[in-house]
Amino acid sequence: MKLQLSGQGKNEAMYKPGPPGTVKALRMNPTVLPDESVNPRLAKILEEVAVKKELIVALANSNVREMLEVWFTNIKRVGVPNYLVVALDDNIESFCKSNDVPVYRRDPDEGVDSIAKTGGNHAVSGLKFRILREFLQLGYSILLSDIDIIFLRNPFDHLYRDSDVESMSDGHNNMTAYGFNDVFDEPSMGWARYAHTMRIWVYNSGFFYIRPTIPAIELLDRVAGRLSREPKSWDQAVFNEELFFPSHPGYEGLHASRRTMDIYLFMNSKVLFKTVRKDAQLRKLKPVIVHSNYHPDKLDRMKAVIEFYVNGKQNALEHFPDGSE
């Protein structure tokens, strides 16, 4: 019955709808049956690290060592025990072990290792869609995190867990983050000049919670497949296209449920530097995380976030420009 209701059985389940206003479709796809044979070594690590079958996962190579240290130092300070660094080179593996940070070094894989050692941020970011698949196959829910993120509270206390993918947004206000009706005006059409469109700013592929479901695994496969076939594509753009594009001629859309995270709890750096730091009321709110995704001076802004939210230095954010000028 669960398989049928989630749309994965061959026959649709038949049931009688209730009165108007009482009918709700299923939001939760069933989780997959864990298969430890996929990666017994990783399964053993996850059994020791995860809490309630979920954990934070980050990928890192030596290019981001300094930011990685800031990342895991704040996770420790907040008191989150269930996190894991996927080391993409030997130096990061040793660095994590020397700092008592849970670490996993994948078995040699020529296709992954060549990117892991020499690739830039976008190339390395694309690897996560290949690597996370094993975590889901083993039955674990993953909170994927880039390392340009400061943790200020335990994120697991603020998740809804009601969708295949629960992601932070690149939107900077309620409209852009949660969607709005945008009217396109074409005067030459006369009476029909106004066309209504639905707009939403993209999900950030550097911070999302993903459950071990068939649609979630299909999402990872779709994105990884496209990135391998389209080497010039950006992983975040592909991630959003596969999540949002509907079925249409020549294309079958992904049947995955999704939720947008609260932009003031799971905060991107545009929200912080353009809005929050200038608003007396919003400055009092303590976010769960701050992601320095909108700015290239990531490490400096990460340190300033710590000064402001952790050490109480009220002017720590003031000298930065809104953008990257």
PDB file of N, CA, C and O in Angstrom, residues 184-195:
ATOM      1  N   PHE A 184       3.924  39.208 -16.707  1.00  0.00           N
ATOM      2  CA  PHE A 184       4.681  39.582 -17.902  1.00  0.00           C
ATOM      3  C   PHE A 184       3.792  40.448 -18.792  1.00  0.00           C
ATOM      4  O   PHE A 184       2.658  40.088 -19.097  1.00  0.00           O
ATOM      5  N   ASP A 185       4.312  41.597 -19.183  1.00  0.00           N
ATOM      6  CA  ASP A 185       3.519  42.563 -19.949  1.00  0.00           C
ATOM      7  C   ASP A 185       4.032  42.651 -21.392  1.00  0.00           C
ATOM      8  O   ASP A 185       5.190  42.980 -21.627  1.00  0.00           O
ATOM      9  N   GLU A 186       3.161  42.324 -22.349  1.00  0.00           N
ATOM     10  CA  GLU A 186       3.494  42.409 -23.773  1.00  0.00           C
ATOM     11  C   GLU A 186       2.415  43.248 -24.464  1.00  0.00           C
ATOM     12  O   GLU A 186       1.390  42.729 -24.928  1.00  0.00           O
ATOM     13  N   PRO A 187       2.610  44.575 -24.533  1.00  0.00           N
ATOM     14  CA  PRO A 187       1.575  45.487 -25.034  1.00  0.00           C
ATOM     15  C   PRO A 187       1.049  45.132 -26.419  1.00  0.00           C
ATOM     16  O   PRO A 187      -0.140  45.385 -26.712  1.00  0.00           O
ATOM     17  N   SER A 188       1.867  44.559 -27.282  1.00  0.00           N
ATOM     18  CA  SER A 188       1.423  44.243 -28.642  1.00  0.00           C
ATOM     19  C   SER A 188       0.304  43.215 -28.672  1.00  0.00           C
ATOM     20  O   SER A 188      -0.386  43.061 -29.683  1.00  0.00           O
ATOM     21  N   MET A 189       0.088  42.518 -27.543  1.00  0.00           N
ATOM     22  CA  MET A 189      -0.980  41.519 -27.484  1.00  0.00           C
ATOM     23  C   MET A 189      -2.341  42.134 -27.170  1.00  0.00           C
ATOM     24  O   MET A 189      -3.354  41.444 -27.145  1.00  0.00           O
ATOM     25  N   GLY A 190      -2.380  43.451 -26.912  1.00  0.00           N
ATOM     26  CA  GLY A 190      -3.660  44.115 -26.657  1.00  0.00           C
ATOM     27  C   GLY A 190      -4.362  43.593 -25.422  1.00  0.00           C
ATOM     28  O   GLY A 190      -3.811  43.628 -24.329  1.00  0.00           O
ATOM     29  N   TRP A 191      -5.614  43.112 -25.608  1.00  0.00           N
ATOM     30  CA  TRP A 191      -6.418  42.624 -24.480  1.00  0.00           C
ATOM     31  C   TRP A 191      -5.675  41.566 -23.661  1.00  0.00           C
ATOM     32  O   TRP A 191      -5.823  41.492 -22.444  1.00  0.00           O
ATOM     33  N   ALA A 192      -4.870  40.745 -24.305  1.00  0.00           N
ATOM     34  CA  ALA A 192      -4.164  39.650 -23.619  1.00  0.00           C
ATOM     35  C   ALA A 192      -2.716  40.016 -23.308  1.00  0.00           C
ATOM     36  O   ALA A 192      -1.846  39.151 -23.261  1.00  0.00           O
ATOM     37  N   ARG A 193      -2.461  41.309 -23.101  1.00  0.00           N
ATOM     38  CA  ARG A 193      -1.070  41.747 -22.896  1.00  0.00           C
ATOM     39  C   ARG A 193      -0.451  41.228 -21.611  1.00  0.00           C
ATOM     40  O   ARG A 193       0.763  41.068 -21.510  1.00  0.00           O
ATOM     41  N   TYR A 194      -1.258  40.934 -20.590  1.00  0.00           N
ATOM     42  CA  TYR A 194      -0.729  40.509 -19.302  1.00  0.00           C
ATOM     43  C   TYR A 194      -0.764  38.986 -19.171  1.00  0.00           C
ATOM     44  O   TYR A 194      -1.820  38.369 -19.249  1.00  0.00           O
ATOM     45  N   ALA A 195       0.392  38.396 -18.981  1.00  0.00           N
ATOM     46  CA  ALA A 195       0.482  36.942 -18.773  1.00  0.00           C
ATOM     47  C   ALA A 195       1.080  36.684 -17.391  1.00  0.00           C
ATOM     48  O   ALA A 195       2.129  37.236 -17.037  1.00  0.00           O
TER      49      ALA A 195
END
